[in-house]
PDB file of C-alpha atoms in Angstrom:
ATOM      1  CA  MET A1119    -195.360 153.015 164.994  1.00 50.00           C
ATOM      2  CA  ARG A1120    -198.416 154.750 164.520  1.00 49.00           C
ATOM      3  CA  SER A1121    -201.792 153.478 162.770  1.00 57.00           C
ATOM      4  CA  ARG A1122    -205.446 154.585 162.911  1.00 52.00           C
ATOM      5  CA  ARG A1123    -206.470 151.477 164.640  1.00 42.00           C
ATOM      6  CA  GLU A1124    -203.857 151.580 167.568  1.00 40.00           C
ATOM      7  CA  GLY A1125    -205.940 154.153 168.999  1.00 37.00           C
ATOM      8  CA  ASP A1126    -203.447 156.745 170.418  1.00 40.00           C
ATOM      9  CA  GLY A1127    -205.108 159.590 169.021  1.00 37.00           C
ATOM     10  CA  ARG A1128    -202.875 160.033 165.919  1.00 38.00           C
ATOM     11  CA  GLY A1129    -205.382 158.254 163.802  1.00 38.00           C
ATOM     12  CA  ARG A1130    -208.366 160.232 165.149  1.00 35.00           C
ATOM     13  CA  ARG A1131    -211.171 160.320 162.455  1.00 37.00           C
ATOM     14  CA  LEU A1132    -213.134 163.557 161.795  1.00 36.00           C
ATOM     15  CA  ARG A1133    -216.273 163.162 159.783  1.00 37.00           C
ATOM     16  CA  ARG A1134    -217.468 165.957 157.509  1.00 37.00           C
ATOM     17  CA  VAL A1135    -219.922 165.955 154.561  1.00 34.00           C
ATOM     18  CA  VAL A1136    -219.263 168.069 151.739  1.00 37.00           C
ATOM     19  CA  LEU A1137    -220.757 168.490 148.107  1.00 34.00           C
ATOM     20  CA  GLY A1138    -218.710 166.684 145.549  1.00 41.00           C
ATOM     21  CA  ALA A1139    -218.795 169.912 143.436  1.00 38.00           C
ATOM     22  CA  ALA A1140    -217.027 171.650 146.244  1.00 39.00           C
ATOM     23  CA  TRP A1141    -214.253 169.058 146.068  1.00 43.00           C
ATOM     24  CA  ALA A1142    -213.967 169.215 142.373  1.00 41.00           C
ATOM     25  CA  VAL A1143    -213.591 173.180 142.850  1.00 36.00           C
ATOM     26  CA  LEU A1144    -210.887 172.573 145.675  1.00 42.00           C
ATOM     27  CA  LEU A1145    -208.661 170.413 143.306  1.00 45.00           C
ATOM     28  CA  GLY A1146    -209.136 172.681 140.265  1.00 40.00           C
ATOM     29  CA  PHE A1147    -208.179 175.791 142.492  1.00 34.00           C
ATOM     30  CA  LEU A1148    -205.247 174.317 144.210  1.00 40.00           C
ATOM     31  CA  SER A1149    -203.776 172.022 141.135  1.00 37.00           C
ATOM     32  CA  GLY A1150    -200.405 172.459 140.584  1.00 36.00           C
ATOM     33  CA  SER A1151    -199.324 173.397 144.281  1.00 37.00           C
ATOM     34  CA  GLY A1152    -198.374 169.803 145.282  1.00 41.00           C
ATOM     35  CA  THR A1153    -195.950 166.937 144.478  1.00 45.00           C
ATOM     36  CA  LEU A1154    -197.719 164.028 142.768  1.00 49.00           C
ATOM     37  CA  GLY A1155    -197.600 162.409 139.449  1.00 42.00           C
ATOM     38  CA  GLU A1156    -195.668 159.975 137.242  1.00 41.00           C
ATOM     39  CA  ALA A1157    -192.209 159.059 138.700  1.00 37.00           C
ATOM     40  CA  PRO A1158    -189.281 161.244 137.375  1.00 35.00           C
ATOM     41  CA  GLU A1159    -187.089 159.848 134.457  1.00 43.00           C
ATOM     42  CA  PRO A1160    -184.795 157.244 136.032  1.00 49.00           C
ATOM     43  CA  PHE A1161    -181.887 159.514 134.922  1.00 65.00           C
ATOM     44  CA  GLY A1162    -181.066 162.824 136.598  1.00 92.00           C
ATOM     45  CA  GLU A1163    -178.447 164.878 138.453  1.00 93.00           C
ATOM     46  CA  ALA A1164    -178.558 166.062 142.088  1.00 92.00           C
ATOM     47  CA  ASP A1165    -176.390 167.201 144.813  1.00 92.00           C
ATOM     48  CA  LEU A1166    -176.095 164.061 146.879  1.00 93.00           C
ATOM     49  CA  ASP A1167    -172.856 164.487 148.785  1.00 86.00           C
ATOM     50  CA  ASN A1168    -173.106 167.994 150.218  1.00 77.00           C
ATOM     51  CA  ASP A1169    -170.818 169.390 147.573  1.00 79.00           C
ATOM     52  CA  PRO A1170    -172.923 172.199 145.752  1.00 77.00           C
ATOM     53  CA  GLU A1171    -170.028 172.665 143.127  1.00 81.00           C
ATOM     54  CA  GLU A1172    -170.642 169.206 141.742  1.00 88.00           C
ATOM     55  CA  ARG A1173    -173.822 167.155 140.930  1.00 92.00           C
ATOM     56  CA  GLU A1174    -173.880 163.434 140.871  1.00 95.00           C
ATOM     57  CA  LEU A1175    -175.631 161.498 138.032  1.00 93.00           C
ATOM     58  CA  ILE A1176    -178.395 158.973 139.147  1.00 96.00           C
ATOM     59  CA  LEU A1177    -178.809 156.224 137.095  1.00 94.00           C
ATOM     60  CA  GLY A1178    -181.155 153.166 137.180  1.00 93.00           C
ATOM     61  CA  GLU A1179    -180.290 149.771 136.104  1.00 92.00           C
ATOM     62  CA  GLY A1180    -183.279 147.279 135.442  1.00 90.00           C
ATOM     63  CA  GLU A1181    -180.814 144.358 135.189  1.00 89.00           C
ATOM     64  CA  ARG A1182    -179.535 144.745 138.874  1.00 91.00           C
ATOM     65  CA  ALA A1183    -181.307 143.437 141.769  1.00 94.00           C
ATOM     66  CA  ALA A1184    -183.288 145.884 143.894  1.00 96.00           C
ATOM     67  CA  GLY A1185    -181.160 146.840 147.012  1.00 96.00           C
ATOM     68  CA  PHE A1186    -178.131 146.983 144.746  1.00 95.00           C
ATOM     69  CA  TYR A1187    -176.188 150.193 144.481  1.00 96.00           C
ATOM     70  CA  GLU A1188    -172.800 151.419 143.176  1.00 94.00           C
ATOM     71  CA  ALA A1189    -171.268 154.863 143.383  1.00 95.00           C
ATOM     72  CA  PRO A1190    -168.166 155.113 141.525  1.00 93.00           C
ATOM     73  CA  ASP A1191    -165.508 158.120 141.743  1.00 93.00           C
ATOM     74  CA  ASP A1192    -164.830 158.617 137.968  1.00 91.00           C
ATOM     75  CA  ASP A1193    -162.505 161.607 138.318  1.00 90.00           C
ATOM     76  CA  GLY A1194    -160.660 160.434 141.611  1.00 90.00           C
ATOM     77  CA  ASP A1195    -161.197 163.410 143.635  1.00 88.00           C
ATOM     78  CA  GLY A1196    -162.488 161.135 146.503  1.00 87.00           C
ATOM     79  CA  ASP A1197    -166.289 161.976 145.969  1.00 89.00           C
ATOM     80  CA  PHE A1198    -168.720 159.816 144.054  1.00 94.00           C
ATOM     81  CA  ASP A1199    -169.675 161.066 140.572  1.00 93.00           C
ATOM     82  CA  ARG A1200    -172.434 158.451 139.683  1.00 94.00           C
ATOM     83  CA  LEU A1201    -174.982 156.718 141.875  1.00 95.00           C
ATOM     84  CA  ILE A1202    -176.055 153.473 139.932  1.00 94.00           C
ATOM     85  CA  VAL A1203    -179.444 152.041 141.498  1.00 95.00           C
ATOM     86  CA  GLY A1204    -180.660 148.534 140.929  1.00 94.00           C
ATOM     87  CA  LEU A1205    -184.288 148.452 139.748  1.00 94.00           C
ATOM     88  CA  GLY A1206    -184.755 144.690 139.374  1.00 94.00           C
ATOM     89  CA  GLY A1207    -188.165 142.955 141.022  1.00 95.00           C
ATOM     90  CA  GLY A1208    -190.213 145.983 139.815  1.00 96.00           C
ATOM     91  CA  ALA A1209    -188.391 148.830 141.638  1.00 96.00           C
ATOM     92  CA  ARG A1210    -188.919 152.125 140.504  1.00 95.00           C
ATOM     93  CA  LEU A1211    -186.680 155.167 141.088  1.00 95.00           C
ATOM     94  CA  VAL A1212    -188.975 157.892 141.987  1.00 95.00           C
ATOM     95  CA  GLY A1213    -186.679 161.009 142.602  1.00 93.00           C
ATOM     96  CA  TRP A1214    -184.747 162.865 145.128  1.00 95.00           C
ATOM     97  CA  ARG A1215    -185.572 165.399 148.008  1.00 95.00           C
ATOM     98  CA  ASP A1216    -183.811 166.633 151.192  1.00 94.00           C
ATOM     99  CA  PHE A1217    -185.497 164.179 153.613  1.00 94.00           C
ATOM    100  CA  ASP A1218    -183.111 164.572 156.491  1.00 90.00           C
ATOM    101  CA  GLY A1219    -182.959 168.190 157.093  1.00 86.00           C
ATOM    102  CA  LEU A1220    -179.330 168.721 156.257  1.00 80.00           C
ATOM    103  CA  PRO A1221    -179.423 170.888 152.997  1.00 78.00           C
ATOM    104  CA  PRO A1222    -178.146 171.223 150.423  1.00 79.00           C
ATOM    105  CA  GLU A1223    -177.681 167.488 149.803  1.00 89.00           C
ATOM    106  CA  ALA A1224    -180.822 165.405 148.615  1.00 94.00           C
ATOM    107  CA  GLU A1225    -181.565 161.803 149.158  1.00 96.00           C
ATOM    108  CA  VAL A1226    -182.610 159.280 146.290  1.00 97.00           C
ATOM    109  CA  TYR A1227    -185.899 157.324 146.965  1.00 97.00           C
ATOM    110  CA  VAL A1228    -187.016 154.178 145.481  1.00 97.00           C
ATOM    111  CA  SER A1229    -190.385 152.467 145.474  1.00 98.00           C
ATOM    112  CA  ASP A1230    -189.411 148.848 146.181  1.00 98.00           C
ATOM    113  CA  PRO A1231    -191.795 145.955 146.040  1.00 98.00           C
ATOM    114  CA  THR A1232    -189.203 143.583 147.044  1.00 98.00           C
ATOM    115  CA  ILE A1233    -189.438 144.692 150.641  1.00 97.00           C
ATOM    116  CA  PRO A1234    -192.675 144.830 152.935  1.00 98.00           C
ATOM    117  CA  THR A1235    -194.739 147.721 153.517  1.00 97.00           C
ATOM    118  CA  GLY A1236    -193.518 149.350 156.828  1.00 98.00           C
ATOM    119  CA  ARG A1237    -190.002 148.872 155.976  1.00 98.00           C
ATOM    120  CA  VAL A1238    -187.235 151.313 154.838  1.00 98.00           C
ATOM    121  CA  ASN A1239    -183.765 150.508 153.915  1.00 97.00           C
ATOM    122  CA  ALA A1240    -181.563 153.636 154.269  1.00 96.00           C
ATOM    123  CA  VAL A1241    -178.077 153.449 152.720  1.00 96.00           C
ATOM    124  CA  ASP A1242    -175.156 155.811 153.491  1.00 95.00           C
ATOM    125  CA  VAL A1243    -173.366 155.713 150.151  1.00 94.00           C
ATOM    126  CA  ASP A1244    -170.487 157.867 150.977  1.00 90.00           C
ATOM    127  CA  ASN A1245    -169.912 157.092 154.636  1.00 90.00           C
ATOM    128  CA  ASP A1246    -170.643 160.649 155.998  1.00 87.00           C
ATOM    129  CA  GLU A1247    -173.210 159.329 158.652  1.00 87.00           C
ATOM    130  CA  ASP A1248    -176.308 160.495 156.968  1.00 89.00           C
ATOM    131  CA  ALA A1249    -178.669 158.757 154.330  1.00 93.00           C
ATOM    132  CA  ASP A1250    -178.211 159.140 150.622  1.00 95.00           C
ATOM    133  CA  LEU A1251    -180.368 156.373 149.262  1.00 97.00           C
ATOM    134  CA  LEU A1252    -183.751 155.176 150.637  1.00 98.00           C
ATOM    135  CA  TRP A1253    -185.526 151.997 149.580  1.00 98.00           C
ATOM    136  CA  VAL A1254    -189.197 152.208 150.597  1.00 98.00           C
ATOM    137  CA  GLY A1255    -191.171 148.931 150.874  1.00 98.00           C
ATOM    138  CA  THR A1256    -194.376 148.640 148.733  1.00 98.00           C
ATOM    139  CA  ARG A1257    -194.832 144.955 148.410  1.00 98.00           C
ATOM    140  CA  GLY A1258    -198.576 144.192 148.084  1.00 98.00           C
ATOM    141  CA  ARG A1259    -200.558 141.254 149.049  1.00 97.00           C
ATOM    142  CA  ASP A1260    -201.765 138.039 146.903  1.00 97.00           C
ATOM    143  CA  LEU A1261    -205.320 139.713 146.034  1.00 96.00           C
ATOM    144  CA  ASP A1262    -206.553 136.850 143.631  1.00 95.00           C
ATOM    145  CA  GLY A1263    -205.474 134.050 145.756  1.00 95.00           C
ATOM    146  CA  ASP A1264    -203.293 132.439 143.180  1.00 96.00           C
ATOM    147  CA  GLY A1265    -200.231 132.084 145.503  1.00 96.00           C
ATOM    148  CA  THR A1266    -198.075 134.843 143.923  1.00 96.00           C
ATOM    149  CA  VAL A1267    -197.848 138.552 144.562  1.00 97.00           C
ATOM    150  CA  GLU A1268    -198.298 139.894 140.874  1.00 97.00           C
ATOM    151  CA  PRO A1269    -196.626 143.206 139.722  1.00 96.00           C
ATOM    152  CA  GLU A1270    -200.117 144.967 139.539  1.00 97.00           C
ATOM    153  CA  GLU A1271    -200.914 143.807 143.332  1.00 98.00           C
ATOM    154  CA  ASN A1272    -197.799 146.014 144.712  1.00 98.00           C
ATOM    155  CA  GLY A1273    -198.088 149.284 145.823  1.00 98.00           C
ATOM    156  CA  ARG A1274    -196.105 152.340 145.018  1.00 98.00           C
ATOM    157  CA  VAL A1275    -194.365 155.337 146.485  1.00 98.00           C
ATOM    158  CA  VAL A1276    -196.433 158.174 144.870  1.00 98.00           C
ATOM    159  CA  GLY A1277    -194.541 161.392 146.136  1.00 97.00           C
ATOM    160  CA  SER A1278    -193.808 163.161 149.191  1.00 98.00           C
ATOM    161  CA  GLY A1279    -195.042 166.467 151.170  1.00 97.00           C
ATOM    162  CA  ASP A1280    -194.603 168.008 154.373  1.00 96.00           C
ATOM    163  CA  LEU A1281    -197.745 166.518 156.135  1.00 96.00           C
ATOM    164  CA  ASP A1282    -197.039 167.443 159.576  1.00 92.00           C
ATOM    165  CA  GLY A1283    -195.474 170.865 159.147  1.00 90.00           C
ATOM    166  CA  ASP A1284    -192.262 170.446 160.757  1.00 89.00           C
ATOM    167  CA  GLY A1285    -190.359 171.512 157.667  1.00 90.00           C
ATOM    168  CA  ASN A1286    -189.199 167.891 156.840  1.00 92.00           C
ATOM    169  CA  PRO A1287    -191.239 166.297 153.916  1.00 96.00           C
ATOM    170  CA  GLU A1288    -192.796 162.567 154.396  1.00 97.00           C
ATOM    171  CA  ILE A1289    -192.934 160.090 151.671  1.00 98.00           C
ATOM    172  CA  VAL A1290    -196.119 158.761 150.477  1.00 98.00           C
ATOM    173  CA  VAL A1291    -197.079 155.318 149.599  1.00 98.00           C
ATOM    174  CA  LEU A1292    -200.228 153.913 148.209  1.00 98.00           C
ATOM    175  CA  ASP A1293    -200.473 150.708 150.044  1.00 98.00           C
ATOM    176  CA  LEU A1294    -202.157 147.614 148.828  1.00 98.00           C
ATOM    177  CA  THR A1295    -202.016 145.677 152.132  1.00 98.00           C
ATOM    178  CA  ARG A1296    -204.288 148.063 154.150  1.00 98.00           C
ATOM    179  CA  GLU A1297    -207.830 148.874 154.054  1.00 98.00           C
ATOM    180  CA  LEU A1298    -209.282 152.322 152.872  1.00 97.00           C
ATOM    181  CA  GLY A1299    -209.271 154.353 156.146  1.00 96.00           C
ATOM    182  CA  ASP A1300    -206.187 152.621 157.441  1.00 98.00           C
ATOM    183  CA  TYR A1301    -202.691 153.764 157.490  1.00 98.00           C
ATOM    184  CA  LEU A1302    -199.191 153.401 158.858  1.00 98.00           C
ATOM    185  CA  VAL A1303    -196.782 156.441 159.561  1.00 97.00           C
ATOM    186  CA  GLU A1304    -193.509 155.727 160.797  1.00 96.00           C
ATOM    187  CA  SER A1305    -190.077 157.007 161.664  1.00 95.00           C
ATOM    188  CA  PHE A1306    -186.663 155.334 160.662  1.00 95.00           C
ATOM    189  CA  GLY A1307    -184.069 157.687 161.764  1.00 93.00           C
ATOM    190  CA  ILE A1308    -183.497 159.202 158.461  1.00 94.00           C
ATOM    191  CA  ASN A1309    -183.413 162.891 159.858  1.00 91.00           C
ATOM    192  CA  ARG A1310    -180.237 162.485 162.264  1.00 84.00           C
ATOM    193  CA  SER A1311    -180.227 166.098 163.017  1.00 80.00           C
ATOM    194  CA  ALA A1312    -183.614 166.525 164.804  1.00 82.00           C
ATOM    195  CA  SER A1313    -186.344 164.395 166.065  1.00 84.00           C
ATOM    196  CA  ASP A1314    -188.861 163.542 163.074  1.00 88.00           C
ATOM    197  CA  PRO A1315    -191.567 161.141 164.331  1.00 92.00           C
ATOM    198  CA  ARG A1316    -193.325 161.002 160.794  1.00 95.00           C
ATOM    199  CA  GLU A1317    -191.081 160.038 157.767  1.00 97.00           C
ATOM    200  CA  VAL A1318    -193.032 157.512 155.768  1.00 98.00           C
ATOM    201  CA  LEU A1319    -196.617 157.175 155.434  1.00 98.00           C
ATOM    202  CA  TRP A1320    -198.438 154.048 154.035  1.00 98.00           C
ATOM    203  CA  VAL A1321    -202.075 154.840 152.728  1.00 98.00           C
ATOM    204  CA  GLY A1322    -204.344 151.820 152.504  1.00 98.00           C
ATOM    205  CA  VAL A1323    -206.753 151.604 149.538  1.00 98.00           C
ATOM    206  CA  LEU A1324    -208.213 148.017 149.817  1.00 98.00           C
ATOM    207  CA  ASP A1325    -211.889 147.195 150.641  1.00 96.00           C
ATOM    208  CA  GLU A1326    -213.181 145.804 153.931  1.00 94.00           C
ATOM    209  CA  ARG A1327    -212.410 142.313 153.009  1.00 94.00           C
ATOM    210  CA  GLY A1328    -208.738 143.338 152.037  1.00 95.00           C
ATOM    211  CA  ARG A1329    -208.957 141.794 148.651  1.00 94.00           C
ATOM    212  CA  THR A1330    -209.685 144.577 146.018  1.00 97.00           C
ATOM    213  CA  PRO A1331    -208.169 148.119 145.616  1.00 97.00           C
ATOM    214  CA  ILE A1332    -211.218 150.585 145.590  1.00 97.00           C
ATOM    215  CA  ALA A1333    -209.459 153.940 145.888  1.00 97.00           C
ATOM    216  CA  THR A1334    -206.274 155.909 144.641  1.00 98.00           C
ATOM    217  CA  ILE A1335    -204.471 158.895 145.908  1.00 98.00           C
ATOM    218  CA  ASP A1336    -205.213 161.949 143.692  1.00 97.00           C
ATOM    219  CA  ALA A1337    -202.994 164.503 144.942  1.00 97.00           C
ATOM    220  CA  ILE A1338    -200.410 165.812 147.771  1.00 98.00           C
ATOM    221  CA  LEU A1339    -201.133 169.154 148.392  1.00 96.00           C
ATOM    222  CA  ASP A1340    -202.390 171.752 151.001  1.00 95.00           C
ATOM    223  CA  ALA A1341    -205.963 171.492 150.602  1.00 91.00           C
ATOM    224  CA  ASP A1342    -207.205 173.309 153.621  1.00 89.00           C
ATOM    225  CA  ARG A1343    -204.484 176.144 153.472  1.00 90.00           C
ATOM    226  CA  ASP A1344    -203.103 175.495 156.815  1.00 89.00           C
ATOM    227  CA  GLY A1345    -199.533 175.452 155.732  1.00 90.00           C
ATOM    228  CA  ASP A1346    -199.359 171.635 155.693  1.00 93.00           C
ATOM    229  CA  ASP A1347    -199.556 169.366 152.826  1.00 97.00           C
ATOM    230  CA  ASP A1348    -202.468 166.924 152.639  1.00 97.00           C
ATOM    231  CA  VAL A1349    -203.047 163.338 151.023  1.00 98.00           C
ATOM    232  CA  LEU A1350    -206.202 163.480 148.982  1.00 98.00           C
ATOM    233  CA  VAL A1351    -207.671 160.124 148.268  1.00 98.00           C
ATOM    234  CA  LYS A1352    -210.470 159.337 146.114  1.00 96.00           C
ATOM    235  CA  ASP A1353    -212.864 156.218 146.678  1.00 95.00           C
ATOM    236  CA  LEU A1354    -213.526 154.817 143.312  1.00 95.00           C
ATOM    237  CA  ARG A1355    -216.622 152.897 144.064  1.00 91.00           C
ATOM    238  CA  PRO A1356    -220.033 154.167 143.166  1.00 86.00           C
ATOM    239  CA  ALA A1357    -221.692 156.459 145.403  1.00 77.00           C
ATOM    240  CA  GLU A1358    -224.177 153.861 146.550  1.00 76.00           C
ATOM    241  CA  ALA A1359    -221.470 151.659 147.568  1.00 73.00           C
ATOM    242  CA  SER A1360    -219.114 154.065 149.163  1.00 74.00           C
ATOM    243  CA  GLY A1361    -221.311 156.574 150.945  1.00 75.00           C
ATOM    244  CA  PHE A1362    -221.432 160.472 150.171  1.00 76.00           C
ATOM    245  CA  GLY A1363    -218.994 162.662 151.762  1.00 86.00           C
ATOM    246  CA  LEU A1364    -215.563 163.218 153.045  1.00 90.00           C
ATOM    247  CA  GLU A1365    -213.651 161.196 155.848  1.00 92.00           C
ATOM    248  CA  VAL A1366    -210.768 163.191 157.197  1.00 94.00           C
ATOM    249  CA  LEU A1367    -207.954 161.426 159.297  1.00 96.00           C
ATOM    250  CA  ASP A1368    -205.619 163.420 161.594  1.00 95.00           C
ATOM    251  CA  LEU A1369    -201.939 161.918 161.521  1.00 93.00           C
ATOM    252  CA  ASP A1370    -200.294 164.178 164.241  1.00 90.00           C
ATOM    253  CA  GLY A1371    -203.122 164.837 166.635  1.00 90.00           C
ATOM    254  CA  ASP A1372    -203.240 168.684 165.819  1.00 88.00           C
ATOM    255  CA  GLY A1373    -206.962 168.638 164.960  1.00 89.00           C
ATOM    256  CA  ASP A1374    -206.373 169.308 161.361  1.00 89.00           C
ATOM    257  CA  GLY A1375    -206.997 166.716 158.557  1.00 92.00           C
ATOM    258  CA  ASP A1376    -204.002 165.257 156.708  1.00 96.00           C
ATOM    259  CA  ILE A1377    -205.710 162.366 155.006  1.00 97.00           C
ATOM    260  CA  TRP A1378    -209.042 163.434 152.965  1.00 96.00           C
ATOM    261  CA  ILE A1379    -210.942 160.480 151.560  1.00 96.00           C
ATOM    262  CA  ARG A1380    -213.651 161.626 149.175  1.00 94.00           C
ATOM    263  CA  ARG A1381    -216.724 159.727 148.584  1.00 89.00           C
ATOM    264  CA  ASP A1382    -219.184 160.825 145.932  1.00 82.00           C
TER     265      ASP A1382
END
């Protein structure tokens, strides 16, 4: 487990001050090179079983509980043809990507507020000893103190990118349990073919009291052109409240920023 406040060097802070206009130019110049945005439609086709000649249909089922899945073999050839994913409780099907380093098959990943942040449930649908379906924990916090975590108080998976330059993408979560500037990056053994110490990153966006969201994730892209993707976070408070400039966090201790927090 790695977090900025655990003090092992991975969360080292580098402070820089930049003009707000420079940030705007940077985003405008690099837009379109990252992976962020609204979740894909909960229907699609992808190679999930390492058979490139046949793609599997992915279906989201809102009436099924989060954590439910079914993989019927419709044509009886021994491989599943559809992956039905339960989306009850506010779960959201984000998309699919090769997270385990075993191309060409992809893994489907789900933003799941029914399990806590810091947790991932990896499911091997076809019993071939590698994951096919990833449930990523995004449960939030009772921010308004009414005794219930409302849907808007949950975090969400926003996308993925190769943040540490190892060739394997990391899943990025907007986390409503951690303060702005805090994060958790962890491995869950998804990539069985190699050591992969960073597989999911939870990025905090709450104020110092841990009660109010004060930031959002703008983009996931290679902001400094070093070959690694970066998470661009925008502090939404007025400049007089947030302080002016840019805070840069280094996830992997290589001296380059991986999370950029813009304050203007």
